[in-house]
Amino acid sequence: MSKFYITTPIFYVNAPPHLGHAYADIIADIIARYHRLRGDETFFLTGTDEHGAKVARAAEKAGVEIPKFVESVRENFRKLASVLNISNDDFIFTADEERHFPGAIKLWKKLEEAGDIYKGVYEGMYCVGHEAFITEKDLEDGKCPDHNEAPQIIKEENYFFRLSKYTEPLKKAVEFGELAILPKKRAHELSSLLEEGLRDISFSRPSKDISWGIPVPGDQTQTMYVWCDALANYISALGYGREDESKFQKFWPADVHLVGKDILRFHTAFWPAMLLSAGLPLPKTILVHGLVRVGGRKMSKTLGNVVDPFEIVKNYGADAFRYYLSREVGLFEDGEFTEEKFAAAYEGNLVKGVGNYVRRVSTMIESYFAGSLGEIGEERVAAVPLRKGSLDFLNIEKKSDSEIEFFSIPYFVNEILWKKYVEAFASYEVNRAADIAFGFLKELDSYVDDYKPFKLIETDKEKAEAVLWSLSYGALALAKMLYPFMPATSEEILKIYGVESFDQNSWKTFKVSKHAQLFPKKE
Ligand code: MSP
């Protein structure tokens, strides 16, 4: 059994959760659930980023004291995770003085000990929306185009982190595969940054201007700048800096930090440099996803095009939403969400796809075999193989016709399909893994059309039984592959076919039960 540690970014609590946050939660959950399915000891962390000017300003606007304000938005993020059926093992929030502060402070001290923190004067433009210093070339008509507001001009004393020192070490870490960045094009973005050479970064702000944060150790006049505070969550949650660091010892380094492309620089340059400075191992993979857009633009409160995930889940259920975001939106590209596309995918692939298949097969078993299929033995299963062409959707080159003609469904599932599915997840190609499951569903539908068990039952009951047995096995294999994506549906399918586990060896007899449509048709 190996360990697996995956994180989402921690979400800003300046506004309620939106579709983009749901996206991050869902993708990370899919990967975490896949690893649990494989038996890995998995730790999945999510949480909220609660400090900084942006959050303080939102609280002020709402006319609520900051701690009260952040607590209520935090609860909303917890609720989001719960309605989306997210299986996180922990939830860290940066205002947590007991669990988060010690880790952030210890990290700061380590960087200081390494001689990488110094005091200087910062002069520049600050975009509160980004919680980052920006430059002239980021502006359009004097405004930040993402937040539609002019930056603040700032001249102040800050502590700096000697990021420049880590340009070469980071190049090496990437070159020697110590730090993998996926997809490749995002690794190239880091390479270009490194080619330009990294510049030192501001690491604190004066407490008189921003006091909502963690005080700099040894200097109360300065507050840690959001990124040192926020990035530390990945280790503070594991107990780094607290009395018991055993979880940190066990799970660090992270196997995957899932991040959106807008926070690439922080995770591929700043964070690894900080870890190198502190003498800590680097995360294995930074998995960078695109943004889900609405109406062709980045979704943001400022632009007023925010999609509310709670509404969608209320209307369609969590699994449908999880399905759409993980299959119909490309992980590595920017995607687009529209209700029309979502409704069409729901109808086409869930109502008519998964739901119909499961119902159709179980209904036949009910009417022809009183709901029960016993063990039928390999020979009979092999006598009703998948038709020719069942490899097409897997993009496998066929060696010879004879080889593909005689796959029984269990053989196909265990020797070919599952391996392809595992391969897809090994490179975090979540969409491809979902495509494999849905490609298989299509094969199963064709298999029904090929053997026509509803006719076969009149002429050859034994063969019809073998066909329905194979189709049940197929339904369970589908359920297993869908588990990371649509956990509730998947577990429901197991129940419908009367088996208790995802272990293929236990799928010998089936006892189907009546059930409501998995995905009810929408008006
Ligand atoms: N607080 C920082 C992250 C600190 S991690 C140490 C932050 N928060 S955020 O709430 O603005 O964004 C959190 C994540 O949500 C980011 O990875 C971001 O890319 C993602 N998304 C925000 N909007 C999004 C979409 N419209 N689509 C997909 N993901 C998007 O940044």
XYZ file of C-alpha atoms and ligand atoms in Angstrom:
554
model
C 0.000 0.000 0.000
C 1.443 3.368 -0.888
C 0.524 6.760 0.464
C -1.071 9.458 -1.630
C -1.432 13.109 -0.630
C -3.485 15.495 -2.756
C -4.541 19.091 -2.146
C -6.832 21.702 -3.646
C -5.859 25.355 -3.420
C -7.344 26.996 -0.368
C -10.199 29.230 -1.420
C -10.478 32.941 -0.724
C -13.371 33.698 1.556
C -14.049 37.165 0.176
C -17.141 35.870 -1.633
C -19.346 32.778 -1.638
C -18.156 29.677 -3.507
C -18.776 29.556 -7.227
C -18.470 27.086 -10.071
C -14.664 27.458 -10.248
C -14.248 26.374 -6.642
C -16.607 23.457 -7.187
C -14.450 22.491 -10.140
C -11.262 22.295 -8.072
C -13.024 20.341 -5.317
C -14.482 17.853 -7.791
C -11.330 17.163 -9.796
C -9.250 16.647 -6.666
C -11.952 14.421 -5.210
C -11.990 12.255 -8.320
C -8.260 11.688 -8.094
C -8.429 11.034 -4.341
C -11.276 8.543 -4.720
C -9.450 6.763 -7.520
C -6.452 6.282 -5.231
C -8.613 4.981 -2.408
C -10.237 2.588 -4.860
C -6.771 1.259 -5.611
C -6.076 0.818 -1.930
C -3.629 3.691 -1.449
C -3.531 5.342 1.937
C -4.905 8.645 0.791
C -4.961 12.047 2.419
C -7.018 14.714 0.714
C -6.832 18.293 1.922
C -8.904 21.327 1.082
C -9.647 24.521 2.977
C -9.915 28.280 2.962
C -7.526 31.210 2.584
C -8.755 33.799 5.015
C -6.168 36.545 5.408
C -5.205 39.595 3.403
C -6.590 42.879 2.171
C -9.125 41.321 -0.149
C -10.898 39.453 2.616
C -10.648 42.351 5.081
C -12.200 44.653 2.507
C -15.061 42.231 1.787
C -15.868 42.004 5.506
C -15.862 45.763 5.796
C -18.194 46.065 2.829
C -20.555 43.555 4.385
C -20.419 45.519 7.632
C -19.421 42.443 9.620
C -16.416 41.940 11.898
C -13.706 40.105 10.000
C -13.607 36.884 12.068
C -17.394 36.543 11.922
C -17.408 37.253 8.222
C -14.725 34.691 7.354
C -16.351 32.092 9.534
C -19.646 32.355 7.706
C -18.061 32.153 4.258
C -15.855 29.282 5.438
C -18.981 27.391 6.485
C -20.303 27.929 2.989
C -17.192 26.303 1.540
C -17.585 23.388 3.916
C -21.182 23.087 2.841
C -20.134 23.131 -0.796
C -17.770 20.226 -0.182
C -20.535 18.362 1.547
C -23.202 18.844 -1.141
C -20.698 17.869 -3.841
C -19.925 14.673 -1.919
C -16.264 15.634 -1.562
C -14.297 13.091 0.472
C -11.685 15.417 1.953
C -9.906 14.073 5.031
C -9.227 17.500 6.468
C -10.216 21.120 6.038
C -7.610 23.723 6.941
C -8.312 27.440 7.310
C -5.572 29.993 7.656
C -7.214 31.971 10.463
C -6.851 28.886 12.652
C -4.296 29.996 15.230
C -3.885 26.540 16.683
C -3.549 24.453 13.574
C -2.221 26.802 10.918
C -0.159 29.571 12.553
C 2.604 27.335 13.979
C 3.385 25.869 10.544
C 3.487 29.224 8.778
C 5.705 30.652 11.531
C 8.081 27.703 11.536
C 8.403 27.945 7.767
C 9.158 31.672 7.940
C 11.860 31.033 10.528
C 13.436 28.336 8.391
C 13.665 30.713 5.443
C 15.149 33.325 7.724
C 17.730 30.850 9.059
C 18.680 30.081 5.476
C 19.414 33.793 5.038
C 16.661 34.166 2.489
C 14.595 36.876 4.158
C 15.679 40.501 4.239
C 14.107 43.924 4.715
C 13.770 46.361 1.842
C 11.600 49.052 0.361
C 8.928 48.073 -2.050
C 7.563 50.403 -4.638
C 4.954 49.183 -7.032
C 1.374 48.633 -8.020
C -0.827 46.330 -6.002
C -4.019 44.697 -7.251
C -6.195 43.781 -4.278
C -8.289 41.466 -6.468
C -5.199 39.421 -7.258
C -3.646 39.954 -3.818
C -0.453 40.503 -5.782
C 1.869 43.171 -7.054
C 1.393 43.664 -10.750
C 3.241 45.527 -13.465
C 2.398 48.010 -16.193
C 2.122 45.237 -18.773
C -0.658 43.532 -16.801
C -2.894 46.575 -17.175
C -5.466 47.534 -19.794
C -6.424 51.220 -19.820
C -4.746 51.617 -16.466
C -6.908 48.896 -14.908
C -6.458 45.244 -14.063
C -8.587 43.571 -16.740
C -9.529 40.632 -14.489
C -10.880 42.822 -11.715
C -11.762 45.926 -13.643
C -10.100 48.212 -11.130
C -7.024 50.409 -10.955
C -4.130 49.081 -8.828
C -3.019 50.812 -5.631
C 0.312 52.567 -5.795
C 2.396 51.405 -2.903
C 5.722 52.405 -1.396
C 6.500 50.677 1.843
C 8.922 48.684 3.911
C 8.576 44.945 3.388
C 10.431 41.813 4.110
C 11.579 40.142 0.929
C 12.196 36.525 0.070
C 15.330 35.821 -1.936
C 13.539 34.035 -4.756
C 16.265 34.975 -7.238
C 18.640 32.583 -5.490
C 16.460 29.649 -6.563
C 16.345 30.149 -10.316
C 19.086 27.607 -10.960
C 18.072 25.063 -8.298
C 14.531 25.106 -9.678
C 15.777 24.547 -13.207
C 17.614 21.488 -11.932
C 14.627 20.195 -9.986
C 12.495 20.317 -13.118
C 15.231 18.893 -15.312
C 15.857 15.938 -13.008
C 12.155 15.237 -12.671
C 12.042 16.046 -8.944
C 9.210 18.426 -9.653
C 6.775 17.476 -12.408
C 4.430 20.057 -13.852
C 1.472 18.846 -15.862
C 0.446 19.389 -18.594
C 3.732 19.975 -20.441
C 2.781 23.406 -21.716
C 2.576 24.619 -18.112
C 6.054 23.264 -17.464
C 7.161 25.377 -20.417
C 5.627 28.426 -18.789
C 7.778 27.850 -15.741
C 10.827 27.307 -17.950
C 10.261 30.709 -19.564
C 9.972 32.324 -16.151
C 13.208 30.658 -15.119
C 14.902 31.713 -18.328
C 14.025 35.335 -17.543
C 15.394 34.783 -14.044
C 13.291 35.050 -10.889
C 13.216 38.259 -8.902
C 12.945 38.535 -5.140
C 9.399 38.879 -3.881
C 7.676 40.896 -1.223
C 6.893 38.666 1.702
C 5.205 40.956 4.236
C 3.108 44.115 4.505
C 3.131 46.770 7.237
C 0.725 45.826 10.031
C -0.607 49.371 10.137
C -2.042 48.817 6.646
C -2.955 45.197 6.931
C -3.219 43.568 10.312
C -5.582 40.712 9.412
C -2.966 38.019 9.077
C -0.106 36.286 10.828
C 2.394 38.646 12.475
C 5.940 38.242 11.223
C 7.902 36.314 13.869
C 10.007 38.783 15.831
C 8.526 41.885 14.179
C 4.956 42.798 15.097
C 5.050 45.818 12.801
C 4.829 43.515 9.792
C 2.189 40.992 8.725
C 3.033 37.973 6.625
C 2.079 38.542 3.060
C -0.690 36.224 1.894
C 1.345 33.799 -0.141
C 3.768 32.693 2.554
C 0.816 32.334 4.866
C -1.411 30.568 2.309
C 1.103 28.178 0.774
C 2.118 26.957 4.210
C -1.351 25.387 4.557
C -0.170 22.330 2.664
C 2.196 21.458 5.497
C 0.563 23.131 8.486
C -2.496 20.897 8.006
C -0.215 17.879 8.413
C 1.049 19.207 11.714
C 4.254 20.910 10.541
C 5.336 23.260 13.322
C 3.058 21.633 15.882
C 3.968 19.183 18.591
C 2.978 16.119 16.631
C 4.506 16.147 13.176
C 3.923 12.466 12.487
C 1.338 13.064 9.797
C 3.738 15.464 8.123
C 6.457 12.833 8.247
C 4.119 10.303 6.747
C 2.412 12.254 3.961
C 4.843 14.968 2.896
C 5.795 15.535 0.083
C 2.428 15.995 -1.581
C 1.857 13.740 -4.552
C -0.318 16.322 -6.240
C -1.110 19.974 -5.753
C -4.066 20.663 -7.998
C -4.115 24.341 -9.019
C -5.722 26.606 -11.582
C -3.512 28.159 -14.228
C -3.954 31.593 -12.613
C -1.906 30.510 -9.610
C 0.750 28.617 -11.555
C 3.620 30.942 -10.683
C 2.978 30.706 -6.976
C 2.947 26.924 -7.026
C 5.643 26.152 -9.559
C 8.143 28.860 -8.583
C 7.467 30.498 -5.187
C 6.394 27.418 -3.263
C 9.120 25.046 -4.477
C 11.721 27.768 -3.866
C 10.447 28.210 -0.314
C 10.613 24.480 0.267
C 14.157 24.314 -1.071
C 15.116 27.177 1.209
C 13.560 25.386 4.198
C 15.288 22.145 3.254
C 12.002 20.324 2.685
C 11.204 17.882 -0.122
C 9.359 19.216 -3.159
C 5.841 18.163 -4.105
C 5.909 15.487 -6.789
C 3.410 16.947 -9.222
C 1.781 20.294 -9.776
C -1.309 19.553 -11.803
C -2.508 22.693 -13.531
C -6.046 22.983 -14.832
C -7.638 25.569 -17.095
C -10.442 27.873 -16.071
C -14.095 27.230 -16.600
C -15.514 30.257 -18.294
C -19.002 31.568 -18.444
C -20.032 33.672 -21.386
C -16.482 33.523 -22.723
C -15.003 35.350 -19.720
C -13.363 34.387 -16.512
C -16.013 34.083 -13.886
C -15.758 36.641 -11.127
C -17.914 38.525 -8.725
C -16.678 41.755 -10.227
C -17.867 40.739 -13.686
C -21.226 39.507 -12.416
C -21.234 36.188 -14.318
C -20.988 33.862 -11.364
C -22.604 30.421 -11.545
C -23.916 29.101 -8.226
C -22.992 25.431 -7.729
C -25.624 24.979 -5.004
C -28.386 25.768 -7.476
C -27.126 23.252 -10.016
C -26.780 20.492 -7.459
C -30.278 21.241 -6.197
C -31.717 20.823 -9.693
C -29.621 17.980 -11.067
C -27.843 16.291 -8.178
C -24.143 16.233 -7.345
C -23.217 13.325 -9.595
C -24.541 14.976 -12.740
C -22.588 18.121 -11.967
C -19.454 16.105 -11.184
C -19.925 14.237 -14.435
C -20.202 17.389 -16.515
C -17.168 19.095 -15.047
C -14.916 16.064 -15.208
C -15.844 14.704 -18.604
C -17.292 17.472 -20.714
C -14.830 20.157 -19.607
C -11.225 19.514 -20.644
C -8.946 19.485 -17.626
C -5.947 21.008 -19.296
C -7.741 23.634 -21.366
C -10.132 26.415 -20.546
C -13.666 25.095 -20.573
C -17.080 26.594 -20.939
C -20.104 26.039 -18.774
C -23.587 26.723 -20.078
C -26.839 25.354 -18.719
C -27.877 24.245 -22.207
C -24.771 22.124 -22.696
C -25.106 20.760 -19.226
C -28.763 19.821 -19.747
C -27.935 18.150 -23.074
C -25.105 16.119 -21.516
C -27.386 15.129 -18.665
C -30.056 13.880 -21.015
C -27.723 12.209 -23.508
C -25.163 10.501 -21.310
C -26.817 10.086 -17.959
C -30.562 9.660 -18.539
C -30.243 7.799 -21.836
C -26.768 6.450 -21.112
C -25.988 5.143 -17.643
C -29.536 5.273 -16.259
C -31.200 3.478 -19.156
C -28.574 0.788 -19.398
C -28.711 -0.149 -15.739
C -32.504 -0.187 -15.773
C -32.802 -2.095 -19.047
C -30.533 -4.945 -18.042
C -31.920 -5.300 -14.533
C -35.504 -5.269 -15.841
C -34.730 -8.145 -18.206
C -33.192 -10.134 -15.383
C -36.271 -9.504 -13.308
C -38.735 -10.591 -15.951
C -36.855 -13.561 -17.386
C -35.013 -14.905 -14.347
C -37.054 -13.671 -11.399
C -34.259 -11.240 -10.577
C -31.501 -13.797 -9.927
C -28.572 -15.036 -11.942
C -26.418 -17.784 -10.527
C -22.802 -18.587 -11.244
C -22.551 -19.720 -14.821
C -18.922 -20.646 -15.392
C -16.250 -19.352 -17.711
C -17.145 -21.464 -20.680
C -20.637 -20.112 -21.044
C -19.433 -16.557 -20.587
C -16.755 -17.074 -23.216
C -19.403 -18.322 -25.620
C -21.014 -14.860 -25.705
C -18.023 -12.617 -26.401
C -17.949 -8.945 -27.224
C -18.338 -8.221 -30.880
C -15.543 -7.175 -33.130
C -14.454 -3.593 -32.817
C -14.599 -3.322 -29.073
C -11.060 -1.959 -28.966
C -11.774 0.997 -31.186
C -12.639 3.427 -28.431
C -9.467 2.556 -26.552
C -7.267 3.429 -29.510
C -5.537 0.109 -29.306
C -4.071 -1.269 -32.420
C -5.686 -4.544 -33.311
C -3.272 -7.338 -33.956
C -5.593 -9.657 -35.744
C -9.306 -10.048 -36.021
C -9.276 -13.368 -34.267
C -7.721 -11.843 -31.182
C -10.443 -9.323 -30.652
C -13.389 -11.395 -31.628
C -13.348 -13.624 -28.625
C -13.163 -11.386 -25.603
C -15.626 -12.303 -22.952
C -16.739 -9.260 -21.010
C -14.835 -10.210 -17.820
C -11.680 -10.877 -19.804
C -12.034 -7.609 -21.668
C -12.625 -5.681 -18.443
C -9.738 -7.167 -16.505
C -7.092 -7.593 -19.139
C -7.647 -4.556 -21.313
C -10.115 -1.959 -20.141
C -9.031 -1.577 -16.521
C -5.382 -1.297 -17.534
C -6.203 1.543 -19.892
C -8.182 3.237 -17.178
C -5.275 2.937 -14.744
C -2.924 4.349 -17.358
C -5.151 7.390 -17.842
C -5.180 8.130 -14.126
C -1.436 7.575 -13.832
C -0.958 10.655 -16.014
C -3.909 12.451 -14.377
C -5.889 12.385 -17.603
C -9.169 12.490 -15.805
C -11.213 13.198 -18.944
C -9.695 10.212 -20.688
C -10.519 7.919 -17.778
C -14.142 9.101 -17.973
C -14.134 8.622 -21.746
C -12.968 5.042 -21.259
C -15.863 4.337 -18.900
C -18.371 5.896 -21.275
C -16.812 4.216 -24.318
C -17.341 0.932 -22.539
C -20.968 1.831 -21.865
C -21.443 2.291 -25.596
C -19.934 -1.148 -26.189
C -22.345 -2.616 -23.676
C -25.279 -0.972 -25.438
C -24.139 -2.442 -28.748
C -23.700 -5.804 -27.091
C -27.387 -5.722 -26.115
C -28.271 -4.904 -29.721
C -26.001 -7.666 -31.034
C -27.322 -10.482 -28.850
C -30.857 -9.208 -28.344
C -31.457 -11.063 -25.063
C -35.126 -10.004 -25.256
C -35.482 -12.215 -28.352
C -32.934 -14.822 -27.418
C -34.966 -15.663 -24.348
C -37.609 -17.227 -26.589
C -35.200 -19.511 -28.424
C -32.209 -20.132 -26.177
C -32.744 -19.380 -22.508
C -29.300 -20.633 -21.508
C -27.545 -18.290 -23.862
C -29.806 -15.403 -22.866
C -28.756 -16.021 -19.290
C -25.070 -15.901 -20.201
C -25.659 -12.648 -22.070
C -27.452 -11.037 -19.131
C -24.798 -12.304 -16.745
C -22.137 -10.654 -18.929
C -24.156 -7.459 -19.078
C -24.448 -7.420 -15.283
C -20.716 -7.881 -14.953
C -20.366 -5.014 -17.416
C -22.693 -2.824 -15.342
C -20.535 -3.436 -12.290
C -17.299 -2.766 -14.148
C -18.890 0.473 -15.307
C -19.894 1.280 -11.723
C -16.344 0.697 -10.553
C -14.883 2.983 -13.189
C -17.499 5.606 -12.471
C -16.894 5.504 -8.729
C -14.400 8.395 -8.618
C -16.637 10.503 -10.858
C -20.114 9.674 -9.604
C -19.717 7.929 -6.247
C -23.380 7.894 -5.218
C -24.550 6.522 -8.572
C -21.800 3.964 -8.547
C -22.694 2.672 -5.100
C -26.334 2.573 -6.121
C -25.470 0.328 -9.087
C -23.690 -2.108 -6.778
C -26.827 -2.258 -4.667
C -29.097 -2.731 -7.660
C -27.072 -5.743 -8.806
C -26.812 -7.118 -5.310
C -23.049 -7.127 -4.816
C -21.173 -5.599 -1.935
C -17.772 -4.651 -3.220
C -15.826 -3.272 -6.129
C -13.644 -6.354 -6.161
C -14.295 -8.148 -9.467
C -13.662 -11.522 -7.839
C -16.836 -11.089 -5.832
C -19.026 -10.605 -8.896
C -20.266 -14.154 -9.326
C -24.003 -14.111 -8.733
C -26.398 -11.232 -9.149
C -29.681 -10.510 -7.493
C -31.201 -7.399 -8.952
C -33.654 -5.162 -7.179
C -36.228 -2.653 -8.351
C -35.028 0.929 -8.309
C -35.982 4.455 -9.192
C -34.390 5.895 -12.330
C -30.776 6.780 -11.509
C -31.166 9.991 -13.490
C -34.750 11.180 -13.762
C -35.666 12.850 -17.004
C -35.989 16.628 -16.810
C -38.880 18.462 -18.346
N -6.385 31.633 -2.204
C -5.746 31.431 -3.455
C -5.043 30.099 -3.525
C -4.028 29.851 -2.470
S -3.406 28.229 -2.535
C -2.168 28.208 -1.421
C -6.767 31.529 -4.574
N -8.045 31.376 -4.212
S -9.294 31.472 -5.207
O -10.456 31.211 -4.403
O -9.274 32.683 -5.921
O -9.098 30.320 -6.253
C -8.947 29.006 -5.833
C -8.845 28.072 -7.004
O -10.058 28.108 -7.728
C -7.729 28.425 -7.976
O -7.004 27.275 -8.344
C -8.454 28.946 -9.159
O -7.796 28.647 -10.363
C -9.743 28.164 -9.073
N -10.762 28.825 -9.830
C -11.307 30.050 -9.606
N -12.121 30.341 -10.640
C -12.098 29.344 -11.547
C -12.798 29.031 -12.701
N -13.647 29.859 -13.236
N -12.586 27.806 -13.261
C -11.789 26.866 -12.689
N -11.142 27.126 -11.592
C -11.129 28.407 -11.101
O -6.383 31.719 -5.703
